[in-house]
mmCIF file of C-alpha atoms in Angstrom:
data_model
loop_
_atom_site.group_PDB
_atom_site.id
_atom_site.type_symbol
_atom_site.label_atom_id
_atom_site.label_comp_id
_atom_site.label_asym_id
_atom_site.label_seq_id
_atom_site.Cartn_x
_atom_site.Cartn_y
_atom_site.Cartn_z
ATOM 1 C CA ALA G 1 12.212 -23.973 3.503
ATOM 2 C CA GLN G 2 9.311 -23.165 1.293
ATOM 3 C CA SER G 3 8.977 -19.676 -0.080
ATOM 4 C CA VAL G 4 6.838 -17.536 -2.346
ATOM 5 C CA THR G 5 8.126 -14.867 -4.686
ATOM 6 C CA GLN G 6 5.915 -12.239 -6.236
ATOM 7 C CA LEU G 7 7.585 -10.413 -9.080
ATOM 8 C CA GLY G 8 6.915 -6.699 -8.916
ATOM 9 C CA SER G 9 5.887 -4.955 -5.739
ATOM 10 C CA HIS G 10 3.803 -2.535 -7.761
ATOM 11 C CA VAL G 11 1.885 -3.050 -11.008
ATOM 12 C CA SER G 12 -0.023 -0.316 -12.811
ATOM 13 C CA VAL G 13 -2.527 -0.957 -15.598
ATOM 14 C CA SER G 14 -5.131 1.054 -17.418
ATOM 15 C CA GLU G 15 -8.813 0.365 -16.911
ATOM 16 C CA GLY G 16 -9.860 -2.356 -19.338
ATOM 17 C CA ALA G 17 -6.331 -3.710 -19.759
ATOM 18 C CA LEU G 18 -5.112 -7.180 -18.871
ATOM 19 C CA VAL G 19 -4.001 -7.754 -15.303
ATOM 20 C CA LEU G 20 -1.100 -10.163 -14.747
ATOM 21 C CA LEU G 21 0.375 -10.646 -11.303
ATOM 22 C CA ARG G 22 3.218 -13.129 -11.068
ATOM 23 C CA CYS G 23 3.827 -15.682 -8.347
ATOM 24 C CA ASN G 24 6.440 -18.410 -8.095
ATOM 25 C CA TYR G 25 6.836 -20.837 -5.238
ATOM 26 C CA SER G 26 9.439 -23.261 -4.034
ATOM 27 C CA SER G 27 8.264 -26.596 -2.744
ATOM 28 C CA SER G 28 9.397 -30.171 -3.101
ATOM 29 C CA VAL G 29 5.812 -31.358 -2.883
ATOM 30 C CA PRO G 30 3.020 -29.586 -4.755
ATOM 31 C CA PRO G 31 1.380 -27.440 -2.120
ATOM 32 C CA TYR G 32 -1.976 -25.795 -1.936
ATOM 33 C CA LEU G 33 -1.808 -22.323 -3.494
ATOM 34 C CA PHE G 34 -3.880 -19.234 -2.811
ATOM 35 C CA TRP G 35 -4.385 -15.671 -3.907
ATOM 36 C CA TYR G 36 -5.733 -13.217 -1.357
ATOM 37 C CA VAL G 37 -6.718 -9.574 -1.891
ATOM 38 C CA GLN G 38 -6.424 -6.807 0.677
ATOM 39 C CA TYR G 39 -8.276 -3.528 0.266
ATOM 40 C CA PRO G 40 -7.062 -0.522 2.285
ATOM 41 C CA ASN G 41 -7.562 -0.941 6.013
ATOM 42 C CA GLN G 42 -9.210 -4.313 5.502
ATOM 43 C CA GLY G 43 -8.358 -7.916 6.187
ATOM 44 C CA LEU G 44 -7.420 -10.474 3.570
ATOM 45 C CA GLN G 45 -10.120 -11.942 1.367
ATOM 46 C CA LEU G 46 -9.688 -15.154 -0.588
ATOM 47 C CA LEU G 47 -9.729 -14.641 -4.363
ATOM 48 C CA LEU G 48 -9.101 -18.218 -5.435
ATOM 49 C CA LYS G 49 -7.256 -21.385 -4.556
ATOM 50 C CA TYR G 50 -5.653 -24.433 -6.114
ATOM 51 C CA THR G 51 -5.703 -27.713 -4.243
ATOM 52 C CA THR G 52 -5.916 -30.592 -6.701
ATOM 53 C CA GLY G 53 -7.480 -31.303 -10.062
ATOM 54 C CA ALA G 54 -7.959 -28.716 -12.769
ATOM 55 C CA THR G 55 -4.934 -26.463 -12.980
ATOM 56 C CA LEU G 56 -6.886 -23.421 -14.175
ATOM 57 C CA VAL G 57 -8.914 -22.082 -11.306
ATOM 58 C CA LYS G 58 -11.454 -19.312 -11.369
ATOM 59 C CA GLY G 59 -12.130 -16.988 -8.505
ATOM 60 C CA ILE G 60 -14.230 -14.031 -7.561
ATOM 61 C CA ASN G 61 -14.404 -10.735 -9.445
ATOM 62 C CA GLY G 62 -13.336 -12.302 -12.744
ATOM 63 C CA PHE G 63 -9.871 -13.383 -11.626
ATOM 64 C CA GLU G 64 -8.287 -16.678 -12.522
ATOM 65 C CA ALA G 65 -4.948 -18.380 -12.011
ATOM 66 C CA GLU G 66 -3.158 -21.305 -13.548
ATOM 67 C CA PHE G 67 -1.022 -23.768 -11.631
ATOM 68 C CA LYS G 68 2.022 -24.762 -13.666
ATOM 69 C CA LYS G 69 4.007 -27.400 -11.860
ATOM 70 C CA SER G 70 6.880 -27.403 -14.355
ATOM 71 C CA GLU G 71 7.361 -23.675 -13.834
ATOM 72 C CA THR G 72 6.428 -23.683 -10.111
ATOM 73 C CA SER G 73 4.174 -20.750 -10.905
ATOM 74 C CA PHE G 74 0.663 -19.633 -10.028
ATOM 75 C CA HIS G 75 0.155 -16.352 -11.873
ATOM 76 C CA LEU G 76 -3.047 -14.355 -11.374
ATOM 77 C CA THR G 77 -4.836 -12.846 -14.356
ATOM 78 C CA LYS G 78 -7.926 -10.852 -15.205
ATOM 79 C CA PRO G 79 -8.794 -9.995 -18.825
ATOM 80 C CA SER G 80 -10.058 -6.483 -18.160
ATOM 81 C CA ALA G 81 -9.117 -4.374 -15.153
ATOM 82 C CA HIS G 82 -11.689 -2.347 -13.284
ATOM 83 C CA MET G 83 -11.041 0.609 -11.032
ATOM 84 C CA SER G 84 -12.367 -1.392 -8.110
ATOM 85 C CA ASP G 85 -9.546 -3.945 -8.577
ATOM 86 C CA ALA G 86 -7.025 -1.505 -7.097
ATOM 87 C CA ALA G 87 -5.732 -3.268 -3.989
ATOM 88 C CA GLU G 88 -2.830 -5.334 -2.704
ATOM 89 C CA TYR G 89 -2.648 -8.947 -3.799
ATOM 90 C CA PHE G 90 -0.893 -11.720 -1.939
ATOM 91 C CA CYS G 91 0.109 -15.128 -3.206
ATOM 92 C CA ALA G 92 0.422 -17.791 -0.533
ATOM 93 C CA VAL G 93 1.458 -21.406 -0.268
ATOM 94 C CA ARG G 94 0.166 -23.875 2.280
ATOM 95 C CA PRO G 95 2.938 -26.391 2.871
ATOM 96 C CA TYR G 96 1.940 -30.012 2.895
ATOM 97 C CA ASN G 97 1.086 -31.481 6.284
ATOM 98 C CA GLN G 98 1.799 -28.336 8.319
ATOM 99 C CA GLY G 99 -1.579 -27.665 9.815
ATOM 100 C CA GLY G 100 -2.861 -25.102 7.385
ATOM 101 C CA LYS G 101 -0.391 -22.325 8.035
ATOM 102 C CA LEU G 102 0.301 -20.050 5.090
ATOM 103 C CA ILE G 103 3.547 -18.647 3.749
ATOM 104 C CA PHE G 104 2.932 -15.383 1.947
ATOM 105 C CA GLY G 105 4.718 -13.541 -0.792
ATOM 106 C CA GLN G 106 5.618 -9.907 -0.265
ATOM 107 C CA GLY G 107 2.517 -8.683 -2.034
ATOM 108 C CA THR G 108 1.865 -6.747 -5.233
ATOM 109 C CA GLU G 109 0.052 -3.440 -5.153
ATOM 110 C CA LEU G 110 -2.185 -3.066 -8.198
ATOM 111 C CA SER G 111 -3.060 0.418 -9.408
ATOM 112 C CA VAL G 112 -5.698 0.959 -12.098
ATOM 113 C CA LYS G 113 -5.567 4.173 -14.126
ATOM 114 C CA PRO G 114 -8.727 5.598 -15.686
ATOM 115 C CA ASP W 1 -21.628 -15.978 10.564
ATOM 116 C CA ALA W 2 -19.944 -12.733 11.567
ATOM 117 C CA GLY W 3 -16.527 -13.932 10.498
ATOM 118 C CA VAL W 4 -13.339 -13.631 12.528
ATOM 119 C CA ILE W 5 -13.675 -10.773 14.980
ATOM 120 C CA GLN W 6 -10.667 -8.875 16.270
ATOM 121 C CA SER W 7 -10.515 -6.155 18.888
ATOM 122 C CA PRO W 8 -9.522 -3.452 19.140
ATOM 123 C CA ARG W 9 -9.262 -2.282 15.514
ATOM 124 C CA HIS W 10 -6.724 0.350 16.492
ATOM 125 C CA GLU W 11 -4.448 0.574 19.500
ATOM 126 C CA VAL W 12 -1.989 3.316 20.377
ATOM 127 C CA THR W 13 0.176 2.750 23.398
ATOM 128 C CA GLU W 14 3.339 4.020 24.953
ATOM 129 C CA MET W 15 6.565 2.096 24.908
ATOM 130 C CA GLY W 16 6.818 -0.213 27.893
ATOM 131 C CA GLN W 17 3.085 -0.738 28.295
ATOM 132 C CA GLU W 18 1.351 -4.081 28.052
ATOM 133 C CA VAL W 19 -0.842 -4.620 24.993
ATOM 134 C CA THR W 20 -3.467 -7.328 24.572
ATOM 135 C CA LEU W 21 -5.023 -8.122 21.211
ATOM 136 C CA ARG W 22 -8.138 -10.249 21.060
ATOM 137 C CA CYS W 23 -9.624 -12.635 18.535
ATOM 138 C CA LYS W 24 -12.861 -14.574 18.221
ATOM 139 C CA PRO W 25 -12.604 -17.226 15.502
ATOM 140 C CA ILE W 26 -15.449 -18.452 13.355
ATOM 141 C CA SER W 27 -17.597 -20.847 15.306
ATOM 142 C CA GLY W 28 -16.623 -24.465 14.681
ATOM 143 C CA HIS W 29 -13.170 -23.687 13.363
ATOM 144 C CA ASP W 30 -10.423 -25.603 15.114
ATOM 145 C CA TYR W 31 -7.354 -23.823 13.757
ATOM 146 C CA LEU W 32 -6.424 -20.296 14.793
ATOM 147 C CA PHE W 33 -3.520 -18.293 13.418
ATOM 148 C CA TRP W 34 -1.878 -15.009 14.417
ATOM 149 C CA TYR W 35 -0.054 -13.089 11.668
ATOM 150 C CA ARG W 36 1.812 -9.806 11.721
ATOM 151 C CA GLN W 37 2.034 -7.450 8.738
ATOM 152 C CA THR W 38 4.781 -4.845 8.390
ATOM 153 C CA MET W 39 6.221 -2.975 5.444
ATOM 154 C CA MET W 40 9.642 -4.494 5.989
ATOM 155 C CA ARG W 41 8.736 -8.122 6.585
ATOM 156 C CA GLY W 42 5.347 -8.473 4.916
ATOM 157 C CA LEU W 43 2.921 -11.033 6.355
ATOM 158 C CA GLU W 44 4.526 -13.455 8.766
ATOM 159 C CA LEU W 45 3.016 -16.188 10.906
ATOM 160 C CA LEU W 46 3.585 -15.719 14.612
ATOM 161 C CA ILE W 47 1.824 -18.744 16.088
ATOM 162 C CA TYR W 48 -1.005 -21.135 15.389
ATOM 163 C CA PHE W 49 -3.276 -23.298 17.513
ATOM 164 C CA ASN W 50 -5.156 -26.494 16.781
ATOM 165 C CA ASN W 51 -7.988 -27.390 19.155
ATOM 166 C CA ASN W 52 -6.759 -24.654 21.539
ATOM 167 C CA VAL W 53 -3.246 -26.135 21.721
ATOM 168 C CA PRO W 54 -0.270 -24.124 20.402
ATOM 169 C CA ILE W 55 1.302 -26.126 17.594
ATOM 170 C CA ASP W 56 3.941 -23.853 16.112
ATOM 171 C CA ASP W 57 5.196 -20.727 17.852
ATOM 172 C CA SER W 58 8.466 -20.485 15.965
ATOM 173 C CA GLY W 59 7.412 -17.145 14.515
ATOM 174 C CA MET W 60 6.984 -15.419 17.862
ATOM 175 C CA PRO W 61 9.706 -12.785 17.818
ATOM 176 C CA GLU W 62 10.812 -12.938 21.430
ATOM 177 C CA ASP W 63 9.715 -13.594 24.979
ATOM 178 C CA ARG W 64 7.856 -10.309 25.133
ATOM 179 C CA PHE W 65 5.198 -11.936 22.963
ATOM 180 C CA SER W 66 2.796 -14.528 24.293
ATOM 181 C CA ALA W 67 -0.427 -16.033 22.960
ATOM 182 C CA LYS W 68 -3.157 -18.021 24.626
ATOM 183 C CA MET W 69 -6.309 -19.795 23.585
ATOM 184 C CA PRO W 70 -8.270 -20.598 26.745
ATOM 185 C CA ASN W 71 -11.248 -21.942 24.797
ATOM 186 C CA ALA W 72 -12.423 -22.569 21.263
ATOM 187 C CA SER W 73 -13.973 -19.137 20.876
ATOM 188 C CA PHE W 74 -11.265 -16.808 22.146
ATOM 189 C CA SER W 75 -7.581 -16.092 21.773
ATOM 190 C CA THR W 76 -5.258 -13.333 22.935
ATOM 191 C CA LEU W 77 -1.897 -12.072 21.791
ATOM 192 C CA LYS W 78 -0.045 -10.149 24.471
ATOM 193 C CA ILE W 79 3.040 -7.974 24.187
ATOM 194 C CA GLN W 80 4.747 -7.012 27.426
ATOM 195 C CA PRO W 81 6.562 -4.671 27.418
ATOM 196 C CA SER W 82 5.749 -3.146 24.056
ATOM 197 C CA GLU W 83 8.378 -1.431 21.897
ATOM 198 C CA PRO W 84 8.067 0.920 18.895
ATOM 199 C CA ARG W 85 9.300 -1.841 16.568
ATOM 200 C CA ASP W 86 6.194 -3.853 17.463
ATOM 201 C CA SER W 87 4.099 -1.351 15.525
ATOM 202 C CA ALA W 88 2.298 -3.350 12.840
ATOM 203 C CA VAL W 89 -1.062 -4.736 11.798
ATOM 204 C CA TYR W 90 -1.839 -7.980 13.576
ATOM 205 C CA PHE W 91 -4.241 -10.389 11.912
ATOM 206 C CA CYS W 92 -6.066 -13.322 13.358
ATOM 207 C CA ALA W 93 -7.338 -16.062 11.050
ATOM 208 C CA SER W 94 -9.231 -19.292 11.561
ATOM 209 C CA LYS W 95 -9.814 -22.472 9.580
ATOM 210 C CA GLY W 96 -12.051 -25.446 9.940
ATOM 211 C CA GLN W 97 -10.842 -28.998 9.553
ATOM 212 C CA ALA W 98 -12.765 -29.345 6.315
ATOM 213 C CA ASN W 99 -11.552 -26.040 4.887
ATOM 214 C CA THR W 100 -8.498 -25.622 2.726
ATOM 215 C CA GLU W 101 -8.305 -21.866 3.263
ATOM 216 C CA ALA W 102 -8.085 -19.606 6.291
ATOM 217 C CA PHE W 103 -10.486 -16.755 6.957
ATOM 218 C CA PHE W 104 -9.002 -13.501 8.177
ATOM 219 C CA GLY W 105 -10.211 -10.871 10.584
ATOM 220 C CA GLN W 106 -10.048 -7.145 9.884
ATOM 221 C CA GLY W 107 -6.805 -6.789 11.818
ATOM 222 C CA THR W 108 -5.612 -4.661 14.731
ATOM 223 C CA ARG W 109 -3.382 -1.733 13.850
ATOM 224 C CA LEU W 110 -0.930 -1.322 16.738
ATOM 225 C CA THR W 111 1.140 1.813 17.152
ATOM 226 C CA VAL W 112 3.703 1.953 19.934
ATOM 227 C CA VAL W 113 5.044 5.461 20.586
#
């Protein structure tokens, strides 16, 4: 069965510091990969996605992620954290040929200190 | 487009009562998903539909849960009877055939007391 592991349930950074949220997946076939963000009492909003092609993908709000097949990773980064980035972040994998359903990691809560 | 619309946003009910959660997908989308979010289990898929037909309901916890999609613009998730352990946030999401990603509603926060 495919799975997603997010290392660290809680990450805290200072404003202006680098944000790195880690995601590893297990899949025999390269899947589609996603990062979603959830603000308090809100639904999930797509940050970025990898389907095919360029392995470095850019998303909204200055976030980007790199698909590394050899490491089965899809880590999320942002060069400089902003207070408004405080939220919960979910990595998800869409297994091949399974109708678009998503398998989510456990989530990482990002705190940004002033 | 207004996005995926879920109602109610909050529901508090007593154990043993029937609860119905509602979802209106984005117009033109032919996939609809129901997810549940809890602290213990995170985000888990309960069931999904394609063209109003249930495709995978392996995530439905037990017979107390049922989901229907009578037409392309409406779906319900029903719990009967409800139990305190059903307390969670329930999300509906939809996806078009041409989309790679799903679009989520705001969720329904269910509390069973």
